[in-house]
Amino acid sequence: MNGTTRADYVSANRGRVRDSYILMCPDNLVENSLPHLRGVVARPLATPRVRPAAFGEYLLEFEPGGGGTRPLGAGFENFLYVLDGDGLDIRAGGETHSLTPGGFAFLPQGTEFEILAPGNATRALWVKRRYEEVDGVPAPEPVTGHVEEVEHIRDESIGGTYAPLLPLDERYDMAMNVMRFDIGARFTMVEVHHQEHGLYMLEGQGVYYLGDDHLEVAEGDFVYMAPYCPQYFYATGSTRAGYLLYKDINRDGF
Protein backbone atom coordinates (compact mmCIF):
# COMPACT_ATOMS: atom_id res chain seq x y z
CA MET A 1 0.00 0.00 0.00
CA ASN A 2 3.08 2.24 -0.30
CA GLY A 3 2.72 3.72 3.17
CA THR A 4 -0.94 4.60 2.68
CA THR A 5 -3.26 3.20 5.32
CA ARG A 6 -6.67 1.71 4.72
CA ALA A 7 -8.17 4.65 6.59
CA ASP A 8 -6.64 7.00 4.03
CA TYR A 9 -8.36 5.12 1.19
CA VAL A 10 -11.74 5.12 2.91
CA SER A 11 -11.64 8.75 4.00
CA ALA A 12 -10.56 9.93 0.53
CA ASN A 13 -13.38 8.13 -1.27
CA ARG A 14 -15.96 10.53 -2.74
CA GLY A 15 -17.98 7.79 -4.40
CA ARG A 16 -21.57 7.26 -3.27
CA VAL A 17 -24.18 4.58 -3.95
CA ARG A 18 -27.74 5.54 -3.06
CA ASP A 19 -31.19 4.39 -4.15
CA SER A 20 -31.71 7.46 -6.34
CA TYR A 21 -28.18 8.18 -7.59
CA ILE A 22 -24.61 6.90 -7.88
CA LEU A 23 -21.44 9.00 -7.91
CA MET A 24 -18.33 7.34 -9.34
CA CYS A 25 -14.94 9.06 -9.29
CA PRO A 26 -11.75 8.20 -11.23
CA ASP A 27 -10.27 6.51 -8.15
CA ASN A 28 -13.31 4.19 -7.96
CA LEU A 29 -13.07 2.85 -11.51
CA VAL A 30 -11.53 -0.57 -12.04
CA GLU A 31 -10.27 -2.13 -15.26
CA ASN A 32 -12.62 -4.40 -17.17
CA SER A 33 -12.68 -6.01 -20.59
CA LEU A 34 -15.59 -6.27 -23.02
CA PRO A 35 -16.15 -8.90 -25.73
CA HIS A 36 -14.57 -8.25 -29.13
CA LEU A 37 -12.41 -5.33 -27.97
CA ARG A 38 -8.64 -5.81 -28.04
CA GLY A 39 -6.15 -3.33 -26.63
CA VAL A 40 -9.01 -1.52 -24.89
CA VAL A 41 -9.57 -1.08 -21.16
CA ALA A 42 -13.29 -0.68 -20.40
CA ARG A 43 -14.51 1.00 -17.23
CA PRO A 44 -18.30 0.55 -16.84
CA LEU A 45 -20.02 3.66 -15.52
CA ALA A 46 -23.67 2.55 -15.76
CA THR A 47 -25.35 -0.69 -16.85
CA PRO A 48 -28.77 -2.28 -16.24
CA ARG A 49 -27.20 -3.85 -13.15
CA VAL A 50 -27.84 -0.41 -11.68
CA ARG A 51 -31.59 -0.56 -11.10
CA PRO A 52 -33.53 0.88 -12.83
CA ALA A 53 -30.95 1.91 -15.48
CA ALA A 54 -32.07 1.16 -19.04
CA PHE A 55 -28.77 2.11 -20.73
CA GLY A 56 -25.08 1.36 -20.58
CA GLU A 57 -22.23 3.86 -20.47
CA TYR A 58 -18.56 2.93 -20.57
CA LEU A 59 -15.26 4.78 -20.43
CA LEU A 60 -13.03 3.16 -23.06
CA GLU A 61 -9.24 3.56 -23.00
CA PHE A 62 -7.65 2.54 -26.30
CA GLU A 63 -4.02 1.56 -26.62
CA PRO A 64 -2.37 2.59 -29.93
CA GLY A 65 -3.92 0.33 -32.55
CA GLY A 66 -6.59 -0.94 -30.16
CA GLY A 67 -10.12 -1.53 -31.32
CA GLY A 68 -12.78 -4.05 -32.20
CA THR A 69 -12.04 -7.52 -33.50
CA ARG A 70 -15.47 -7.70 -35.20
CA PRO A 71 -18.47 -5.36 -35.73
CA LEU A 72 -20.05 -4.13 -32.50
CA GLY A 73 -23.34 -2.67 -31.36
CA ALA A 74 -25.81 -5.30 -32.61
CA GLY A 75 -29.26 -4.90 -31.05
CA PHE A 76 -28.61 -1.40 -29.67
CA GLU A 77 -28.48 2.21 -30.68
CA ASN A 78 -24.95 3.45 -29.97
CA PHE A 79 -23.34 6.80 -29.26
CA LEU A 80 -19.57 7.41 -29.11
CA TYR A 81 -17.82 10.59 -27.93
CA VAL A 82 -14.03 11.07 -28.03
CA LEU A 83 -12.62 12.65 -24.88
CA ASP A 84 -8.92 12.98 -25.70
CA GLY A 85 -6.01 11.43 -27.55
CA ASP A 86 -5.42 10.96 -31.27
CA GLY A 87 -9.01 9.97 -32.03
CA LEU A 88 -10.96 7.03 -33.41
CA ASP A 89 -12.00 5.68 -36.79
CA ILE A 90 -15.62 4.49 -36.80
CA ARG A 91 -16.78 2.49 -39.82
CA ALA A 92 -20.52 1.92 -40.27
CA GLY A 93 -22.89 1.69 -43.21
CA GLY A 94 -20.01 1.58 -45.66
CA GLU A 95 -18.54 4.90 -44.43
CA THR A 96 -15.57 5.67 -42.18
CA HIS A 97 -15.73 8.61 -39.78
CA SER A 98 -12.54 9.89 -38.17
CA LEU A 99 -13.40 11.41 -34.81
CA THR A 100 -11.00 13.76 -33.03
CA PRO A 101 -11.47 14.87 -29.39
CA GLY A 102 -14.94 16.38 -29.15
CA GLY A 103 -16.11 14.31 -32.12
CA PHE A 104 -19.16 12.06 -31.81
CA ALA A 105 -21.17 9.49 -33.72
CA PHE A 106 -24.71 8.17 -33.22
CA LEU A 107 -25.68 4.91 -34.90
CA PRO A 108 -29.33 3.80 -34.88
CA GLN A 109 -30.30 0.34 -33.75
CA GLY A 110 -29.63 -2.11 -36.56
CA THR A 111 -26.36 -0.43 -37.59
CA GLU A 112 -23.25 -2.25 -36.42
CA PHE A 113 -19.88 -0.51 -36.37
CA GLU A 114 -16.15 -1.19 -36.45
CA ILE A 115 -13.84 0.86 -34.26
CA LEU A 116 -10.09 1.50 -34.27
CA ALA A 117 -7.63 3.85 -32.57
CA PRO A 118 -5.16 4.32 -35.46
CA GLY A 119 -2.79 6.66 -33.61
CA ASN A 120 -1.73 7.06 -30.02
CA ALA A 121 -3.79 6.30 -26.92
CA THR A 122 -7.36 7.62 -26.97
CA ARG A 123 -10.19 7.78 -24.44
CA ALA A 124 -13.86 7.76 -25.41
CA LEU A 125 -17.33 7.32 -23.94
CA TRP A 126 -19.70 4.69 -25.32
CA VAL A 127 -23.43 4.90 -24.58
CA LYS A 128 -25.79 2.12 -25.70
CA ARG A 129 -29.49 1.40 -25.23
CA ARG A 130 -32.31 -0.49 -26.89
CA TYR A 131 -34.47 1.69 -29.10
CA GLU A 132 -38.07 2.27 -27.99
CA GLU A 133 -40.07 1.97 -31.20
CA VAL A 134 -43.38 3.86 -31.45
CA ASP A 135 -46.00 3.07 -34.08
CA GLY A 136 -46.14 5.84 -36.68
CA VAL A 137 -42.84 7.43 -35.65
CA PRO A 138 -39.96 7.04 -38.15
CA ALA A 139 -36.67 5.53 -37.02
CA PRO A 140 -33.80 7.93 -36.20
CA GLU A 141 -31.01 8.70 -38.66
CA PRO A 142 -27.23 8.39 -38.06
CA VAL A 143 -25.52 11.53 -36.80
CA THR A 144 -21.84 12.49 -36.74
CA GLY A 145 -20.20 15.76 -35.83
CA HIS A 146 -18.03 17.73 -33.45
CA VAL A 147 -19.12 19.51 -30.30
CA GLU A 148 -17.66 22.84 -31.48
CA GLU A 149 -19.69 22.66 -34.69
CA VAL A 150 -22.99 22.33 -32.79
CA GLU A 151 -24.94 25.40 -31.69
CA HIS A 152 -24.44 26.15 -27.98
CA ILE A 153 -27.79 27.57 -26.88
CA ARG A 154 -27.83 30.10 -24.07
CA ASP A 155 -30.08 29.13 -21.15
CA GLU A 156 -30.32 31.54 -18.25
CA SER A 157 -32.12 28.95 -16.12
CA ILE A 158 -28.80 27.12 -15.76
CA GLY A 159 -26.42 30.05 -16.11
CA GLY A 160 -24.73 28.63 -19.17
CA THR A 161 -25.30 26.86 -22.49
CA TYR A 162 -26.40 23.50 -23.77
CA ALA A 163 -25.41 21.92 -27.07
CA PRO A 164 -27.77 19.18 -28.31
CA LEU A 165 -25.57 16.69 -30.15
CA LEU A 166 -28.62 14.78 -31.44
CA PRO A 167 -31.88 16.10 -32.91
CA LEU A 168 -34.58 16.51 -30.26
CA ASP A 169 -37.52 15.44 -32.46
CA GLU A 170 -39.67 12.40 -31.68
CA ARG A 171 -37.63 10.01 -33.83
CA TYR A 172 -34.94 10.05 -31.14
CA ASP A 173 -35.58 8.43 -27.77
CA MET A 174 -32.30 9.63 -26.26
CA ALA A 175 -30.55 12.98 -25.92
CA MET A 176 -26.82 13.67 -25.62
CA ASN A 177 -26.16 17.26 -24.58
CA VAL A 178 -22.96 19.08 -23.66
CA MET A 179 -23.77 21.46 -20.82
CA ARG A 180 -21.39 24.34 -20.04
CA PHE A 181 -21.68 26.57 -16.98
CA ASP A 182 -20.21 29.99 -16.31
CA ILE A 183 -18.14 30.47 -13.16
CA GLY A 184 -20.59 30.65 -10.27
CA ALA A 185 -23.57 29.58 -12.39
CA ARG A 186 -26.38 27.62 -10.78
CA PHE A 187 -29.77 26.14 -11.62
CA THR A 188 -32.69 28.40 -10.82
CA MET A 189 -34.73 25.46 -9.49
CA VAL A 190 -34.38 21.98 -8.07
CA GLU A 191 -35.29 19.78 -11.04
CA VAL A 192 -37.25 16.53 -10.79
CA HIS A 193 -37.53 14.53 -14.03
CA HIS A 194 -39.25 11.29 -14.96
CA GLN A 195 -36.18 10.57 -17.13
CA GLU A 196 -32.98 8.94 -15.95
CA HIS A 197 -29.63 10.67 -16.49
CA GLY A 198 -26.00 9.75 -17.01
CA LEU A 199 -23.60 12.65 -16.49
CA TYR A 200 -19.84 12.65 -17.20
CA MET A 201 -17.87 15.69 -16.04
CA LEU A 202 -15.77 16.96 -18.96
CA GLU A 203 -14.19 19.96 -17.24
CA GLY A 204 -14.22 22.14 -14.15
CA GLN A 205 -15.90 21.39 -10.88
CA GLY A 206 -19.04 22.10 -8.91
CA VAL A 207 -21.48 20.90 -6.30
CA TYR A 208 -24.40 18.65 -7.18
CA TYR A 209 -27.48 18.33 -5.01
CA LEU A 210 -28.78 14.78 -5.48
CA GLY A 211 -31.59 13.39 -3.38
CA ASP A 212 -30.82 14.92 -0.01
CA ASP A 213 -27.04 15.17 -0.44
CA HIS A 214 -24.65 17.90 -1.60
CA LEU A 215 -21.67 16.35 -3.40
CA GLU A 216 -18.51 17.84 -4.88
CA VAL A 217 -17.97 16.79 -8.48
CA ALA A 218 -15.00 17.41 -10.75
CA GLU A 219 -13.56 16.47 -14.14
CA GLY A 220 -13.65 12.71 -14.68
CA ASP A 221 -16.56 12.05 -12.28
CA PHE A 222 -19.69 10.21 -13.39
CA VAL A 223 -23.18 10.53 -11.92
CA TYR A 224 -26.13 8.23 -12.54
CA MET A 225 -29.50 9.76 -11.60
CA ALA A 226 -32.57 7.55 -11.38
CA PRO A 227 -35.96 8.85 -12.51
CA TYR A 228 -37.44 11.41 -10.13
CA CYS A 229 -34.15 12.06 -8.31
CA PRO A 230 -34.17 15.73 -7.18
CA GLN A 231 -31.14 17.46 -8.72
CA TYR A 232 -29.48 20.87 -8.70
CA PHE A 233 -26.02 22.02 -9.82
CA TYR A 234 -23.84 25.03 -9.22
CA ALA A 235 -20.39 25.62 -10.62
CA THR A 236 -17.45 26.33 -8.36
CA GLY A 237 -13.78 26.93 -9.02
CA SER A 238 -12.02 29.44 -11.25
CA THR A 239 -12.93 27.99 -14.67
CA ARG A 240 -16.19 27.03 -16.38
CA ALA A 241 -17.68 23.63 -15.67
CA GLY A 242 -19.05 21.26 -18.27
CA TYR A 243 -20.47 17.79 -18.63
CA LEU A 244 -21.85 15.38 -21.22
CA LEU A 245 -25.43 14.48 -20.29
CA TYR A 246 -27.40 11.44 -21.43
CA LYS A 247 -31.13 11.20 -20.83
CA ASP A 248 -34.07 9.37 -22.36
CA ILE A 249 -36.56 11.64 -24.15
CA ASN A 250 -39.79 11.62 -26.20
CA ARG A 251 -41.17 8.50 -24.53
CA ASP A 252 -43.61 8.08 -21.64
CA GLY A 253 -41.93 5.13 -19.95
CA PHE A 254 -44.47 2.44 -20.88
Tab-separated table of C-alpha atoms in Angstrom:
chain	number	residue	atom	x	y	z
A	1	MET	CA	0.000	0.000	0.000
A	2	ASN	CA	3.085	2.235	-0.300
A	3	GLY	CA	2.718	3.717	3.167
A	4	THR	CA	-0.941	4.600	2.681
A	5	THR	CA	-3.260	3.199	5.322
A	6	ARG	CA	-6.670	1.714	4.725
A	7	ALA	CA	-8.173	4.647	6.590
A	8	ASP	CA	-6.644	7.002	4.026
A	9	TYR	CA	-8.358	5.121	1.192
A	10	VAL	CA	-11.738	5.122	2.912
A	11	SER	CA	-11.640	8.753	3.998
A	12	ALA	CA	-10.559	9.933	0.533
A	13	ASN	CA	-13.384	8.135	-1.274
A	14	ARG	CA	-15.958	10.535	-2.742
A	15	GLY	CA	-17.980	7.786	-4.401
A	16	ARG	CA	-21.569	7.261	-3.275
A	17	VAL	CA	-24.182	4.585	-3.955
A	18	ARG	CA	-27.738	5.538	-3.062
A	19	ASP	CA	-31.188	4.388	-4.146
A	20	SER	CA	-31.707	7.462	-6.345
A	21	TYR	CA	-28.176	8.178	-7.590
A	22	ILE	CA	-24.605	6.901	-7.882
A	23	LEU	CA	-21.443	8.999	-7.914
A	24	MET	CA	-18.328	7.338	-9.345
A	25	CYS	CA	-14.937	9.056	-9.292
A	26	PRO	CA	-11.754	8.195	-11.227
A	27	ASP	CA	-10.272	6.505	-8.148
A	28	ASN	CA	-13.310	4.190	-7.960
A	29	LEU	CA	-13.067	2.855	-11.510
A	30	VAL	CA	-11.526	-0.571	-12.041
A	31	GLU	CA	-10.267	-2.129	-15.259
A	32	ASN	CA	-12.618	-4.402	-17.175
A	33	SER	CA	-12.684	-6.012	-20.594
A	34	LEU	CA	-15.588	-6.270	-23.021
A	35	PRO	CA	-16.146	-8.903	-25.732
A	36	HIS	CA	-14.567	-8.253	-29.132
A	37	LEU	CA	-12.412	-5.328	-27.972
A	38	ARG	CA	-8.637	-5.813	-28.041
A	39	GLY	CA	-6.154	-3.330	-26.629
A	40	VAL	CA	-9.005	-1.522	-24.889
A	41	VAL	CA	-9.574	-1.080	-21.157
A	42	ALA	CA	-13.286	-0.682	-20.397
A	43	ARG	CA	-14.514	1.003	-17.232
A	44	PRO	CA	-18.299	0.551	-16.840
A	45	LEU	CA	-20.023	3.660	-15.524
A	46	ALA	CA	-23.667	2.545	-15.757
A	47	THR	CA	-25.350	-0.686	-16.847
A	48	PRO	CA	-28.772	-2.277	-16.241
A	49	ARG	CA	-27.201	-3.854	-13.148
A	50	VAL	CA	-27.839	-0.411	-11.683
A	51	ARG	CA	-31.592	-0.558	-11.099
A	52	PRO	CA	-33.533	0.885	-12.833
A	53	ALA	CA	-30.947	1.912	-15.480
A	54	ALA	CA	-32.071	1.157	-19.045
A	55	PHE	CA	-28.773	2.105	-20.726
A	56	GLY	CA	-25.079	1.356	-20.576
A	57	GLU	CA	-22.233	3.858	-20.472
A	58	TYR	CA	-18.558	2.925	-20.574
A	59	LEU	CA	-15.261	4.779	-20.431
A	60	LEU	CA	-13.033	3.159	-23.064
A	61	GLU	CA	-9.239	3.556	-22.997
A	62	PHE	CA	-7.645	2.543	-26.299
A	63	GLU	CA	-4.018	1.563	-26.621
A	64	PRO	CA	-2.367	2.586	-29.927
A	65	GLY	CA	-3.919	0.327	-32.547
A	66	GLY	CA	-6.586	-0.940	-30.159
A	67	GLY	CA	-10.122	-1.531	-31.316
A	68	GLY	CA	-12.784	-4.046	-32.196
A	69	THR	CA	-12.045	-7.520	-33.496
A	70	ARG	CA	-15.470	-7.697	-35.199
A	71	PRO	CA	-18.469	-5.362	-35.734
A	72	LEU	CA	-20.053	-4.126	-32.503
A	73	GLY	CA	-23.339	-2.675	-31.357
A	74	ALA	CA	-25.808	-5.301	-32.609
A	75	GLY	CA	-29.263	-4.905	-31.052
A	76	PHE	CA	-28.608	-1.403	-29.668
A	77	GLU	CA	-28.480	2.208	-30.681
A	78	ASN	CA	-24.952	3.446	-29.973
A	79	PHE	CA	-23.339	6.800	-29.259
A	80	LEU	CA	-19.570	7.415	-29.109
A	81	TYR	CA	-17.817	10.589	-27.926
A	82	VAL	CA	-14.034	11.067	-28.033
A	83	LEU	CA	-12.618	12.654	-24.882
A	84	ASP	CA	-8.919	12.984	-25.695
A	85	GLY	CA	-6.006	11.425	-27.551
A	86	ASP	CA	-5.420	10.957	-31.270
A	87	GLY	CA	-9.013	9.966	-32.032
A	88	LEU	CA	-10.963	7.031	-33.408
A	89	ASP	CA	-11.998	5.679	-36.786
A	90	ILE	CA	-15.621	4.492	-36.802
A	91	ARG	CA	-16.782	2.487	-39.816
A	92	ALA	CA	-20.518	1.925	-40.267
A	93	GLY	CA	-22.886	1.692	-43.208
A	94	GLY	CA	-20.013	1.581	-45.660
A	95	GLU	CA	-18.536	4.898	-44.429
A	96	THR	CA	-15.570	5.667	-42.176
A	97	HIS	CA	-15.728	8.615	-39.782
A	98	SER	CA	-12.536	9.891	-38.172
A	99	LEU	CA	-13.400	11.405	-34.806
A	100	THR	CA	-11.003	13.764	-33.034
A	101	PRO	CA	-11.475	14.865	-29.394
A	102	GLY	CA	-14.944	16.382	-29.149
A	103	GLY	CA	-16.108	14.310	-32.119
A	104	PHE	CA	-19.156	12.058	-31.812
A	105	ALA	CA	-21.170	9.488	-33.721
A	106	PHE	CA	-24.707	8.168	-33.222
A	107	LEU	CA	-25.680	4.909	-34.897
A	108	PRO	CA	-29.333	3.797	-34.875
A	109	GLN	CA	-30.298	0.337	-33.747
A	110	GLY	CA	-29.632	-2.105	-36.558
A	111	THR	CA	-26.358	-0.431	-37.589
A	112	GLU	CA	-23.246	-2.254	-36.421
A	113	PHE	CA	-19.880	-0.510	-36.372
A	114	GLU	CA	-16.154	-1.187	-36.453
A	115	ILE	CA	-13.839	0.860	-34.262
A	116	LEU	CA	-10.086	1.501	-34.270
A	117	ALA	CA	-7.628	3.849	-32.574
A	118	PRO	CA	-5.156	4.316	-35.459
A	119	GLY	CA	-2.791	6.662	-33.613
A	120	ASN	CA	-1.726	7.056	-30.019
A	121	ALA	CA	-3.791	6.300	-26.925
A	122	THR	CA	-7.363	7.622	-26.973
A	123	ARG	CA	-10.194	7.783	-24.442
A	124	ALA	CA	-13.856	7.759	-25.405
A	125	LEU	CA	-17.330	7.322	-23.936
A	126	TRP	CA	-19.696	4.692	-25.322
A	127	VAL	CA	-23.431	4.896	-24.582
A	128	LYS	CA	-25.786	2.122	-25.701
A	129	ARG	CA	-29.486	1.401	-25.227
A	130	ARG	CA	-32.307	-0.493	-26.892
A	131	TYR	CA	-34.473	1.689	-29.102
A	132	GLU	CA	-38.071	2.275	-27.991
A	133	GLU	CA	-40.071	1.973	-31.204
A	134	VAL	CA	-43.382	3.861	-31.448
A	135	ASP	CA	-46.002	3.072	-34.080
A	136	GLY	CA	-46.140	5.844	-36.677
A	137	VAL	CA	-42.835	7.432	-35.648
A	138	PRO	CA	-39.958	7.039	-38.152
A	139	ALA	CA	-36.670	5.530	-37.021
A	140	PRO	CA	-33.802	7.933	-36.202
A	141	GLU	CA	-31.006	8.703	-38.658
A	142	PRO	CA	-27.230	8.387	-38.063
A	143	VAL	CA	-25.520	11.530	-36.796
A	144	THR	CA	-21.837	12.489	-36.741
A	145	GLY	CA	-20.201	15.762	-35.830
A	146	HIS	CA	-18.035	17.733	-33.451
A	147	VAL	CA	-19.119	19.511	-30.300
A	148	GLU	CA	-17.659	22.840	-31.476
A	149	GLU	CA	-19.695	22.661	-34.688
A	150	VAL	CA	-22.989	22.329	-32.792
A	151	GLU	CA	-24.935	25.404	-31.690
A	152	HIS	CA	-24.441	26.151	-27.984
A	153	ILE	CA	-27.786	27.566	-26.883
A	154	ARG	CA	-27.829	30.105	-24.070
A	155	ASP	CA	-30.079	29.128	-21.150
A	156	GLU	CA	-30.319	31.541	-18.253
A	157	SER	CA	-32.120	28.954	-16.124
A	158	ILE	CA	-28.802	27.117	-15.761
A	159	GLY	CA	-26.421	30.047	-16.109
A	160	GLY	CA	-24.727	28.627	-19.173
A	161	THR	CA	-25.301	26.862	-22.485
A	162	TYR	CA	-26.400	23.497	-23.774
A	163	ALA	CA	-25.410	21.916	-27.072
A	164	PRO	CA	-27.768	19.177	-28.308
A	165	LEU	CA	-25.574	16.688	-30.150
A	166	LEU	CA	-28.622	14.784	-31.439
A	167	PRO	CA	-31.877	16.098	-32.907
A	168	LEU	CA	-34.577	16.513	-30.261
A	169	ASP	CA	-37.515	15.440	-32.456
A	170	GLU	CA	-39.670	12.405	-31.685
A	171	ARG	CA	-37.627	10.007	-33.835
A	172	TYR	CA	-34.936	10.046	-31.138
A	173	ASP	CA	-35.579	8.432	-27.769
A	174	MET	CA	-32.305	9.633	-26.261
A	175	ALA	CA	-30.547	12.976	-25.924
A	176	MET	CA	-26.821	13.668	-25.616
A	177	ASN	CA	-26.157	17.262	-24.577
A	178	VAL	CA	-22.962	19.082	-23.664
A	179	MET	CA	-23.765	21.462	-20.820
A	180	ARG	CA	-21.390	24.340	-20.042
A	181	PHE	CA	-21.676	26.571	-16.978
A	182	ASP	CA	-20.206	29.994	-16.315
A	183	ILE	CA	-18.137	30.471	-13.164
A	184	GLY	CA	-20.585	30.651	-10.267
A	185	ALA	CA	-23.569	29.577	-12.388
A	186	ARG	CA	-26.384	27.620	-10.781
A	187	PHE	CA	-29.767	26.142	-11.624
A	188	THR	CA	-32.686	28.400	-10.821
A	189	MET	CA	-34.733	25.460	-9.485
A	190	VAL	CA	-34.380	21.978	-8.074
A	191	GLU	CA	-35.289	19.781	-11.039
A	192	VAL	CA	-37.251	16.529	-10.788
A	193	HIS	CA	-37.534	14.527	-14.031
A	194	HIS	CA	-39.245	11.287	-14.963
A	195	GLN	CA	-36.181	10.571	-17.132
A	196	GLU	CA	-32.983	8.937	-15.954
A	197	HIS	CA	-29.631	10.673	-16.494
A	198	GLY	CA	-26.003	9.748	-17.013
A	199	LEU	CA	-23.599	12.648	-16.490
A	200	TYR	CA	-19.837	12.645	-17.196
A	201	MET	CA	-17.867	15.692	-16.036
A	202	LEU	CA	-15.774	16.963	-18.960
A	203	GLU	CA	-14.189	19.963	-17.244
A	204	GLY	CA	-14.217	22.138	-14.155
A	205	GLN	CA	-15.905	21.395	-10.882
A	206	GLY	CA	-19.042	22.095	-8.912
A	207	VAL	CA	-21.483	20.905	-6.297
A	208	TYR	CA	-24.402	18.647	-7.178
A	209	TYR	CA	-27.480	18.327	-5.009
A	210	LEU	CA	-28.785	14.776	-5.484
A	211	GLY	CA	-31.593	13.387	-3.380
A	212	ASP	CA	-30.819	14.916	-0.005
A	213	ASP	CA	-27.041	15.168	-0.442
A	214	HIS	CA	-24.651	17.896	-1.601
A	215	LEU	CA	-21.669	16.347	-3.402
A	216	GLU	CA	-18.514	17.837	-4.880
A	217	VAL	CA	-17.972	16.786	-8.483
A	218	ALA	CA	-14.998	17.405	-10.753
A	219	GLU	CA	-13.555	16.470	-14.139
A	220	GLY	CA	-13.651	12.708	-14.678
A	221	ASP	CA	-16.558	12.050	-12.285
A	222	PHE	CA	-19.692	10.210	-13.394
A	223	VAL	CA	-23.181	10.535	-11.925
A	224	TYR	CA	-26.134	8.227	-12.536
A	225	MET	CA	-29.496	9.765	-11.600
A	226	ALA	CA	-32.571	7.548	-11.380
A	227	PRO	CA	-35.962	8.846	-12.509
A	228	TYR	CA	-37.439	11.415	-10.127
A	229	CYS	CA	-34.153	12.059	-8.314
A	230	PRO	CA	-34.169	15.735	-7.184
A	231	GLN	CA	-31.138	17.461	-8.722
A	232	TYR	CA	-29.482	20.866	-8.702
A	233	PHE	CA	-26.020	22.019	-9.817
A	234	TYR	CA	-23.843	25.026	-9.218
A	235	ALA	CA	-20.392	25.615	-10.618
A	236	THR	CA	-17.450	26.333	-8.356
A	237	GLY	CA	-13.777	26.932	-9.024
A	238	SER	CA	-12.017	29.443	-11.251
A	239	THR	CA	-12.932	27.988	-14.674
A	240	ARG	CA	-16.188	27.028	-16.376
A	241	ALA	CA	-17.684	23.630	-15.667
A	242	GLY	CA	-19.050	21.263	-18.266
A	243	TYR	CA	-20.474	17.790	-18.632
A	244	LEU	CA	-21.851	15.376	-21.218
A	245	LEU	CA	-25.431	14.482	-20.294
A	246	TYR	CA	-27.398	11.441	-21.431
A	247	LYS	CA	-31.131	11.201	-20.830
A	248	ASP	CA	-34.068	9.374	-22.356
A	249	ILE	CA	-36.558	11.639	-24.152
A	250	ASN	CA	-39.787	11.623	-26.196
A	251	ARG	CA	-41.174	8.499	-24.534
A	252	ASP	CA	-43.614	8.082	-21.639
A	253	GLY	CA	-41.933	5.127	-19.946
A	254	PHE	CA	-44.469	2.438	-20.884
